[in-house]
PDB file of C-alpha atoms in Angstrom:
ATOM      1  CA  MET A 385      22.371   6.900  13.436  1.00 56.00           C
ATOM      2  CA  ASN A 386      19.690   4.289  12.568  1.00 85.00           C
ATOM      3  CA  ALA A 387      18.541   3.385   9.282  1.00 96.00           C
ATOM      4  CA  PRO A 388      14.382   4.152   9.218  1.00 98.00           C
ATOM      5  CA  VAL A 389      12.648   1.608   9.637  1.00 98.00           C
ATOM      6  CA  ALA A 390       9.377   1.169   7.522  1.00 98.00           C
ATOM      7  CA  VAL A 391       6.482  -1.539   7.397  1.00 99.00           C
ATOM      8  CA  VAL A 392       4.871  -2.434   3.817  1.00 98.00           C
ATOM      9  CA  THR A 393       1.953  -4.813   4.297  1.00 98.00           C
ATOM     10  CA  GLY A 394       0.897  -6.717   1.478  1.00 98.00           C
ATOM     11  CA  GLY A 395       4.983  -6.604   0.702  1.00 98.00           C
ATOM     12  CA  GLY A 396       5.917 -10.076  -0.324  1.00 97.00           C
ATOM     13  CA  HIS A 397       4.835  -9.477  -4.088  1.00 94.00           C
ATOM     14  CA  GLY A 398       3.645  -7.812  -6.692  1.00 94.00           C
ATOM     15  CA  LEU A 399       3.979  -4.196  -6.184  1.00 96.00           C
ATOM     16  CA  GLY A 400       4.111  -4.221  -2.968  1.00 97.00           C
ATOM     17  CA  GLU A 401       7.491  -6.417  -3.410  1.00 98.00           C
ATOM     18  CA  LEU A 402       8.672  -3.407  -5.569  1.00 98.00           C
ATOM     19  CA  ILE A 403       8.265  -1.452  -2.459  1.00 98.00           C
ATOM     20  CA  VAL A 404      10.083  -3.130  -0.704  1.00 98.00           C
ATOM     21  CA  ARG A 405      13.189  -3.118  -2.553  1.00 98.00           C
ATOM     22  CA  LYS A 406      13.601   1.045  -3.688  1.00 98.00           C
ATOM     23  CA  LEU A 407      12.943   1.497   0.569  1.00 98.00           C
ATOM     24  CA  HIS A 408      15.231  -0.983   0.944  1.00 98.00           C
ATOM     25  CA  ALA A 409      17.215   0.385  -1.859  1.00 97.00           C
ATOM     26  CA  THR A 410      17.226   4.142  -0.630  1.00 97.00           C
ATOM     27  CA  GLY A 411      18.399   2.545   2.746  1.00 97.00           C
ATOM     28  CA  HIS A 412      15.722   2.406   5.201  1.00 98.00           C
ATOM     29  CA  ARG A 413      15.424  -1.115   7.257  1.00 98.00           C
ATOM     30  CA  VAL A 414      12.090  -2.527   6.246  1.00 98.00           C
ATOM     31  CA  ALA A 415       9.860  -5.242   7.690  1.00 98.00           C
ATOM     32  CA  VAL A 416       7.979  -7.930   4.286  1.00 98.00           C
ATOM     33  CA  ALA A 417       4.770  -7.899   5.916  1.00 98.00           C
ATOM     34  CA  ASP A 418       2.318 -10.303   4.494  1.00 98.00           C
ATOM     35  CA  ILE A 419      -0.257 -13.114   4.510  1.00 98.00           C
ATOM     36  CA  ASP A 420       1.757 -15.118   2.745  1.00 98.00           C
ATOM     37  CA  LEU A 421       4.524 -15.277   5.076  1.00 98.00           C
ATOM     38  CA  ASP A 422       6.784 -17.645   3.061  1.00 98.00           C
ATOM     39  CA  SER A 423       6.702 -15.054   0.544  1.00 98.00           C
ATOM     40  CA  ALA A 424       7.645 -12.761   2.743  1.00 98.00           C
ATOM     41  CA  ASN A 425      10.885 -14.851   3.913  1.00 98.00           C
ATOM     42  CA  VAL A 426      12.208 -15.353   0.343  1.00 98.00           C
ATOM     43  CA  LEU A 427      11.949 -11.914  -0.401  1.00 98.00           C
ATOM     44  CA  ALA A 428      13.428 -10.076   2.067  1.00 98.00           C
ATOM     45  CA  THR A 429      16.276 -13.526   2.679  1.00 97.00           C
ATOM     46  CA  GLU A 430      17.094 -12.568  -1.236  1.00 97.00           C
ATOM     47  CA  LEU A 431      17.632  -7.846  -0.110  1.00 97.00           C
ATOM     48  CA  GLY A 432      20.397  -9.075   2.825  1.00 89.00           C
ATOM     49  CA  SER A 433      20.485  -9.593   6.473  1.00 90.00           C
ATOM     50  CA  ALA A 434      17.941  -9.847   9.501  1.00 90.00           C
ATOM     51  CA  ASP A 435      19.411  -6.751  11.249  1.00 94.00           C
ATOM     52  CA  ARG A 436      17.974  -4.642   7.284  1.00 96.00           C
ATOM     53  CA  VAL A 437      15.515  -6.801   5.933  1.00 98.00           C
ATOM     54  CA  ARG A 438      12.750  -9.999   8.093  1.00 98.00           C
ATOM     55  CA  GLY A 439       9.290 -10.995   6.448  1.00 98.00           C
ATOM     56  CA  PHE A 440       6.723 -11.312   8.901  1.00 98.00           C
ATOM     57  CA  GLN A 441       3.607 -12.908   9.281  1.00 98.00           C
ATOM     58  CA  VAL A 442       0.679 -10.218   9.058  1.00 98.00           C
ATOM     59  CA  ASP A 443      -3.853 -10.745   8.694  1.00 98.00           C
ATOM     60  CA  VAL A 444      -4.416  -6.464   8.157  1.00 98.00           C
ATOM     61  CA  SER A 445      -8.164  -7.700   8.638  1.00 98.00           C
ATOM     62  CA  ASP A 446      -7.399  -8.639  12.023  1.00 98.00           C
ATOM     63  CA  ARG A 447      -6.560  -5.555  15.124  1.00 98.00           C
ATOM     64  CA  SER A 448      -4.996  -7.988  17.002  1.00 98.00           C
ATOM     65  CA  ALA A 449      -2.094  -8.897  14.747  1.00 98.00           C
ATOM     66  CA  LEU A 450      -1.384  -5.526  13.148  1.00 98.00           C
ATOM     67  CA  GLU A 451      -0.797  -4.756  16.825  1.00 98.00           C
ATOM     68  CA  CYS A 452       1.455  -7.764  17.173  1.00 98.00           C
ATOM     69  CA  LEU A 453       2.428  -6.671  13.934  1.00 98.00           C
ATOM     70  CA  LEU A 454       4.044  -3.324  15.541  1.00 98.00           C
ATOM     71  CA  SER A 455       4.947  -4.720  19.033  1.00 98.00           C
ATOM     72  CA  GLU A 456       7.558  -7.558  15.850  1.00 98.00           C
ATOM     73  CA  VAL A 457       8.841  -4.650  14.470  1.00 98.00           C
ATOM     74  CA  VAL A 458       9.502  -3.217  17.302  1.00 98.00           C
ATOM     75  CA  ASP A 459      11.413  -5.746  19.398  1.00 98.00           C
ATOM     76  CA  HIS A 460      12.970  -6.541  16.480  1.00 98.00           C
ATOM     77  CA  PHE A 461      14.430  -3.632  14.939  1.00 98.00           C
ATOM     78  CA  GLY A 462      14.140  -0.677  17.723  1.00 98.00           C
ATOM     79  CA  SER A 463      11.795   1.596  16.026  1.00 98.00           C
ATOM     80  CA  VAL A 464       9.046   2.370  13.805  1.00 98.00           C
ATOM     81  CA  GLU A 465       9.451   5.307  11.007  1.00 98.00           C
ATOM     82  CA  VAL A 466       6.573   4.308   7.917  1.00 98.00           C
ATOM     83  CA  LEU A 467       4.088   2.704   7.159  1.00 99.00           C
ATOM     84  CA  VAL A 468       3.114   1.510   3.857  1.00 99.00           C
ATOM     85  CA  ASN A 469      -0.030   0.105   3.469  1.00 98.00           C
ATOM     86  CA  ASN A 470      -0.157  -1.876   0.634  1.00 98.00           C
ATOM     87  CA  ALA A 471      -2.326  -5.268   1.340  1.00 98.00           C
ATOM     88  CA  ALA A 472      -5.073  -5.316  -0.562  1.00 96.00           C
ATOM     89  CA  LYS A 473      -7.733  -8.097  -1.775  1.00 93.00           C
ATOM     90  CA  THR A 474      -9.142  -8.208  -6.077  1.00 88.00           C
ATOM     91  CA  GLN A 475     -11.986 -10.536  -6.934  1.00 87.00           C
ATOM     92  CA  ALA A 476     -13.202 -10.250 -10.888  1.00 86.00           C
ATOM     93  CA  ARG A 477     -16.599 -10.382  -9.997  1.00 90.00           C
ATOM     94  CA  SER A 478     -20.007  -8.713 -11.911  1.00 94.00           C
ATOM     95  CA  LEU A 479     -21.284  -6.288  -9.857  1.00 95.00           C
ATOM     96  CA  MET A 480     -24.240  -7.453  -8.695  1.00 96.00           C
ATOM     97  CA  ASP A 481     -23.505 -10.762  -8.212  1.00 96.00           C
ATOM     98  CA  ILE A 482     -21.283  -9.297  -4.863  1.00 96.00           C
ATOM     99  CA  THR A 483     -22.441 -11.621  -1.949  1.00 97.00           C
ATOM    100  CA  ALA A 484     -22.732 -10.117   1.505  1.00 98.00           C
ATOM    101  CA  GLU A 485     -20.036 -12.812   2.050  1.00 97.00           C
ATOM    102  CA  GLU A 486     -17.494 -11.495  -0.661  1.00 97.00           C
ATOM    103  CA  LEU A 487     -18.001  -7.569   0.002  1.00 97.00           C
ATOM    104  CA  ASP A 488     -17.072  -7.645   3.363  1.00 98.00           C
ATOM    105  CA  SER A 489     -14.550  -9.918   2.653  1.00 97.00           C
ATOM    106  CA  VAL A 490     -12.580  -6.935   0.596  1.00 97.00           C
ATOM    107  CA  MET A 491     -13.171  -4.230   2.639  1.00 98.00           C
ATOM    108  CA  ALA A 492     -11.827  -5.759   5.220  1.00 98.00           C
ATOM    109  CA  VAL A 493      -8.335  -6.376   4.306  1.00 98.00           C
ATOM    110  CA  GLY A 494      -8.685  -2.578   1.828  1.00 97.00           C
ATOM    111  CA  PHE A 495     -10.478  -0.843   4.416  1.00 98.00           C
ATOM    112  CA  LYS A 496     -11.124  -1.977   7.667  1.00 98.00           C
ATOM    113  CA  GLY A 497      -6.794  -2.866   7.323  1.00 98.00           C
ATOM    114  CA  THR A 498      -5.781   0.208   6.119  1.00 98.00           C
ATOM    115  CA  PHE A 499      -8.199   1.937   8.552  1.00 98.00           C
ATOM    116  CA  THR A 500      -6.517  -0.122  11.293  1.00 98.00           C
ATOM    117  CA  ALA A 501      -3.474  -0.200  10.901  1.00 98.00           C
ATOM    118  CA  CYS A 502      -3.536   3.451  10.481  1.00 99.00           C
ATOM    119  CA  GLN A 503      -4.306   3.833  13.735  1.00 98.00           C
ATOM    120  CA  VAL A 504      -2.447   0.722  15.596  1.00 98.00           C
ATOM    121  CA  PHE A 505       0.773   3.005  13.649  1.00 99.00           C
ATOM    122  CA  GLY A 506      -0.263   6.069  13.907  1.00 98.00           C
ATOM    123  CA  SER A 507      -1.012   6.563  17.275  1.00 98.00           C
ATOM    124  CA  TYR A 508       2.845   4.826  17.888  1.00 98.00           C
ATOM    125  CA  MET A 509       3.805   6.964  15.339  1.00 98.00           C
ATOM    126  CA  ALA A 510       2.671  10.417  16.963  1.00 98.00           C
ATOM    127  CA  GLY A 511       3.686   9.209  20.783  1.00 98.00           C
ATOM    128  CA  ASN A 512       7.864   9.892  18.935  1.00 98.00           C
ATOM    129  CA  ARG A 513       6.240  13.201  16.799  1.00 98.00           C
ATOM    130  CA  TYR A 514       6.892  11.485  13.569  1.00 98.00           C
ATOM    131  CA  GLY A 515       6.227   8.952  11.282  1.00 98.00           C
ATOM    132  CA  ARG A 516       5.117   8.810   7.651  1.00 99.00           C
ATOM    133  CA  ILE A 517       2.174   6.780   6.152  1.00 99.00           C
ATOM    134  CA  VAL A 518       1.342   5.765   2.628  1.00 99.00           C
ATOM    135  CA  ASN A 519      -1.960   4.406   1.829  1.00 98.00           C
ATOM    136  CA  MET A 520      -2.647   3.073  -1.618  1.00 98.00           C
ATOM    137  CA  ALA A 521      -5.676   3.797  -3.357  1.00 98.00           C
ATOM    138  CA  SER A 522      -6.320   3.396  -7.436  1.00 97.00           C
ATOM    139  CA  LEU A 523      -8.091   4.889 -10.124  1.00 96.00           C
ATOM    140  CA  ALA A 524     -11.161   2.548  -9.528  1.00 95.00           C
ATOM    141  CA  GLY A 525     -11.556   4.366  -6.531  1.00 96.00           C
ATOM    142  CA  GLN A 526     -12.064   7.807  -8.260  1.00 96.00           C
ATOM    143  CA  ASN A 527     -13.787   6.534 -11.361  1.00 95.00           C
ATOM    144  CA  GLY A 528     -15.550   3.698  -9.983  1.00 94.00           C
ATOM    145  CA  GLY A 529     -13.733   1.028 -12.654  1.00 90.00           C
ATOM    146  CA  THR A 530     -15.350  -2.259 -12.436  1.00 89.00           C
ATOM    147  CA  ALA A 531     -12.508  -4.627 -13.212  1.00 86.00           C
ATOM    148  CA  THR A 532     -10.597  -5.992  -9.971  1.00 86.00           C
ATOM    149  CA  GLY A 533     -14.079  -5.408  -8.076  1.00 92.00           C
ATOM    150  CA  GLY A 534     -16.808  -3.198  -7.537  1.00 96.00           C
ATOM    151  CA  HIS A 535     -16.030  -3.472  -3.753  1.00 97.00           C
ATOM    152  CA  TYR A 536     -12.326  -3.101  -4.483  1.00 96.00           C
ATOM    153  CA  ALA A 537     -13.200   0.295  -5.608  1.00 97.00           C
ATOM    154  CA  SER A 538     -15.635   0.765  -2.500  1.00 97.00           C
ATOM    155  CA  ALA A 539     -12.566   0.086  -0.796  1.00 98.00           C
ATOM    156  CA  LYS A 540     -10.103   2.270  -2.564  1.00 98.00           C
ATOM    157  CA  GLY A 541     -12.573   5.367  -2.473  1.00 97.00           C
ATOM    158  CA  ALA A 542     -12.756   5.132   1.452  1.00 98.00           C
ATOM    159  CA  VAL A 543      -9.062   4.445   1.248  1.00 98.00           C
ATOM    160  CA  MET A 544      -8.317   8.283  -0.185  1.00 98.00           C
ATOM    161  CA  SER A 545     -11.202   9.362   2.428  1.00 98.00           C
ATOM    162  CA  LEU A 546      -9.259   7.994   5.830  1.00 98.00           C
ATOM    163  CA  THR A 547      -5.822   9.001   4.036  1.00 98.00           C
ATOM    164  CA  LYS A 548      -7.599  13.019   4.443  1.00 98.00           C
ATOM    165  CA  VAL A 549      -9.166  12.030   8.155  1.00 98.00           C
ATOM    166  CA  PHE A 550      -5.405  10.889   9.831  1.00 99.00           C
ATOM    167  CA  ALA A 551      -3.877  13.203   7.851  1.00 98.00           C
ATOM    168  CA  ARG A 552      -5.815  15.724   9.420  1.00 98.00           C
ATOM    169  CA  GLU A 553      -5.794  13.897  12.757  1.00 98.00           C
ATOM    170  CA  LEU A 554      -1.475  13.069  13.695  1.00 98.00           C
ATOM    171  CA  ALA A 555      -0.436  16.555  11.446  1.00 98.00           C
ATOM    172  CA  SER A 556       0.118  18.117  14.469  1.00 98.00           C
ATOM    173  CA  ALA A 557       2.175  15.027  15.500  1.00 98.00           C
ATOM    174  CA  GLY A 558       4.735  15.318  12.696  1.00 98.00           C
ATOM    175  CA  VAL A 559       2.932  12.477  11.337  1.00 98.00           C
ATOM    176  CA  THR A 560       2.193  13.071   7.487  1.00 99.00           C
ATOM    177  CA  VAL A 561      -0.525  10.710   5.877  1.00 99.00           C
ATOM    178  CA  ASN A 562      -0.917  10.753   2.223  1.00 98.00           C
ATOM    179  CA  ALA A 563      -1.891   8.462  -0.745  1.00 98.00           C
ATOM    180  CA  VAL A 564      -0.739   6.802  -4.024  1.00 98.00           C
ATOM    181  CA  SER A 565      -3.626   6.015  -6.806  1.00 98.00           C
ATOM    182  CA  PRO A 566      -2.463   4.598  -9.064  1.00 97.00           C
ATOM    183  CA  GLY A 567      -4.585   3.820 -12.536  1.00 94.00           C
ATOM    184  CA  PRO A 568      -3.876   0.182 -14.860  1.00 91.00           C
ATOM    185  CA  GLN A 569       0.426  -0.810 -14.380  1.00 89.00           C
ATOM    186  CA  ASP A 570       2.461  -3.287 -16.261  1.00 88.00           C
ATOM    187  CA  SER A 571       2.066  -6.047 -13.778  1.00 81.00           C
ATOM    188  CA  PRO A 572       0.354  -9.200 -14.129  1.00 80.00           C
ATOM    189  CA  ILE A 573      -2.566  -8.824 -12.793  1.00 77.00           C
ATOM    190  CA  VAL A 574      -3.251  -6.062 -15.778  1.00 78.00           C
ATOM    191  CA  ARG A 575      -2.114  -8.380 -17.975  1.00 80.00           C
ATOM    192  CA  GLU A 576      -4.767 -11.668 -16.843  1.00 77.00           C
ATOM    193  CA  ILE A 577      -7.163  -9.029 -17.259  1.00 77.00           C
ATOM    194  CA  VAL A 578      -6.886  -7.375 -19.689  1.00 79.00           C
ATOM    195  CA  GLY A 579      -5.108  -9.539 -21.881  1.00 81.00           C
ATOM    196  CA  ASP A 580      -2.233 -10.119 -23.720  1.00 80.00           C
ATOM    197  CA  ALA A 581      -3.410 -10.202 -27.426  1.00 79.00           C
ATOM    198  CA  ASN A 582      -5.386  -7.636 -25.852  1.00 80.00           C
ATOM    199  CA  LEU A 583      -2.979  -5.054 -24.270  1.00 82.00           C
ATOM    200  CA  ASP A 584      -1.729  -3.387 -27.351  1.00 85.00           C
ATOM    201  CA  SER A 585      -5.605  -1.879 -27.892  1.00 87.00           C
ATOM    202  CA  PHE A 586      -6.235  -1.351 -23.752  1.00 86.00           C
ATOM    203  CA  ALA A 587      -3.035   0.888 -23.589  1.00 90.00           C
ATOM    204  CA  HIS A 588      -4.850   3.174 -27.033  1.00 89.00           C
ATOM    205  CA  THR A 589      -7.393   4.290 -24.154  1.00 93.00           C
ATOM    206  CA  ILE A 590      -4.887   6.417 -22.248  1.00 95.00           C
ATOM    207  CA  PRO A 591      -4.396   9.332 -23.211  1.00 95.00           C
ATOM    208  CA  VAL A 592      -0.603   8.559 -23.057  1.00 96.00           C
ATOM    209  CA  GLY A 593      -1.049   5.939 -24.840  1.00 95.00           C
ATOM    210  CA  ARG A 594       0.977   3.289 -22.279  1.00 92.00           C
ATOM    211  CA  LEU A 595       0.465   1.184 -19.247  1.00 92.00           C
ATOM    212  CA  GLY A 596       1.552   3.059 -16.786  1.00 93.00           C
ATOM    213  CA  ASP A 597       5.737   1.009 -14.859  1.00 95.00           C
ATOM    214  CA  PRO A 598       5.146   0.449 -11.232  1.00 96.00           C
ATOM    215  CA  ALA A 599       8.236   0.767 -10.585  1.00 97.00           C
ATOM    216  CA  PHE A 600       7.502   3.982 -10.864  1.00 98.00           C
ATOM    217  CA  ILE A 601       4.859   4.072  -8.479  1.00 98.00           C
ATOM    218  CA  ALA A 602       7.288   2.648  -5.978  1.00 98.00           C
ATOM    219  CA  GLU A 603       9.420   6.001  -6.922  1.00 98.00           C
ATOM    220  CA  MET A 604       5.882   7.057  -5.713  1.00 98.00           C
ATOM    221  CA  VAL A 605       6.223   6.381  -3.032  1.00 98.00           C
ATOM    222  CA  SER A 606       9.909   5.816  -1.403  1.00 98.00           C
ATOM    223  CA  LEU A 607       8.922  10.556  -2.011  1.00 98.00           C
ATOM    224  CA  LEU A 608       6.155  10.714   0.214  1.00 98.00           C
ATOM    225  CA  ALA A 609       8.288   8.341   2.334  1.00 98.00           C
ATOM    226  CA  SER A 610      11.143  10.381   3.111  1.00 98.00           C
ATOM    227  CA  PRO A 611      12.056  12.841   5.990  1.00 97.00           C
ATOM    228  CA  ALA A 612      11.799  15.591   3.067  1.00 97.00           C
ATOM    229  CA  ALA A 613       7.587  15.644   2.245  1.00 98.00           C
ATOM    230  CA  ALA A 614       6.592  16.778   6.391  1.00 98.00           C
ATOM    231  CA  SER A 615       4.668  19.684   4.019  1.00 98.00           C
ATOM    232  CA  VAL A 616       2.735  17.138   2.224  1.00 98.00           C
ATOM    233  CA  THR A 617      -0.074  15.913   3.858  1.00 98.00           C
ATOM    234  CA  GLY A 618      -4.074  14.852   3.179  1.00 98.00           C
ATOM    235  CA  ALA A 619      -2.981  14.054  -0.994  1.00 98.00           C
ATOM    236  CA  CYS A 620      -3.809  11.946  -3.359  1.00 98.00           C
ATOM    237  CA  TRP A 621      -0.699  11.974  -5.875  1.00 98.00           C
ATOM    238  CA  ASP A 622      -2.359   9.753  -9.137  1.00 98.00           C
ATOM    239  CA  ALA A 623      -0.356   8.644 -11.973  1.00 97.00           C
ATOM    240  CA  ASN A 624      -2.661   6.963 -14.522  1.00 96.00           C
ATOM    241  CA  GLY A 625      -1.854   8.173 -17.482  1.00 96.00           C
ATOM    242  CA  GLY A 626      -4.686  10.920 -18.219  1.00 96.00           C
ATOM    243  CA  LEU A 627      -7.373   8.120 -17.568  1.00 95.00           C
ATOM    244  CA  TYR A 628      -8.608  10.641 -14.625  1.00 95.00           C
ATOM    245  CA  MET A 629      -7.417  14.117 -14.105  1.00 95.00           C
ATOM    246  CA  ARG A 630      -8.947  16.776 -11.532  1.00 90.00           C
TER     247      ARG A 630
END
């Protein structure tokens, strides 16, 4: 039996790169999908042969591009079993200064792109009677944090709602849809926002006293992407150090 195929959007860098590495290490064939084809190709080349991992270019805000991505991945690998909607756009901007154009741009990637990918890939998976969709949410979408932009937080809040909507729709077809919601991680973007000099004091504001490990977030995604996760759908798994409890 062929190894399952996973598509990771925004997979060429950051958290997406770690998710790609984890899924590849756990035996998946991986389509590294990114608007930056060069970064996707560099990662794919590092990880191995094209029959196991390959870079693909996609602008998730464009439905036709997502439809082409599905077609290209199926043509290359033969199937798709897993979709990780990781692509997002952050923009540190004062809430009252966000323009209509900036709002549209951030929502087009973070919300519309995830919604449309769930439609395009979810329909395909439902036809095959199996699939795993994992959407990347965020603590910002739960507590209204604006450090990465109020429009980003709003998009991530919408991702949690659409996760439930698609989970309900696709459950009877053998397709699960879940979300992972990270809080502050020890990542370049957090270090850029907080500043290295302020990291220790910032960590003290987190109940567990430390930033999260992005590699663990990738492990959470891998668990939800596995066949064993058949009874988990419509869920949002939090990893925020206790900053938001429910």
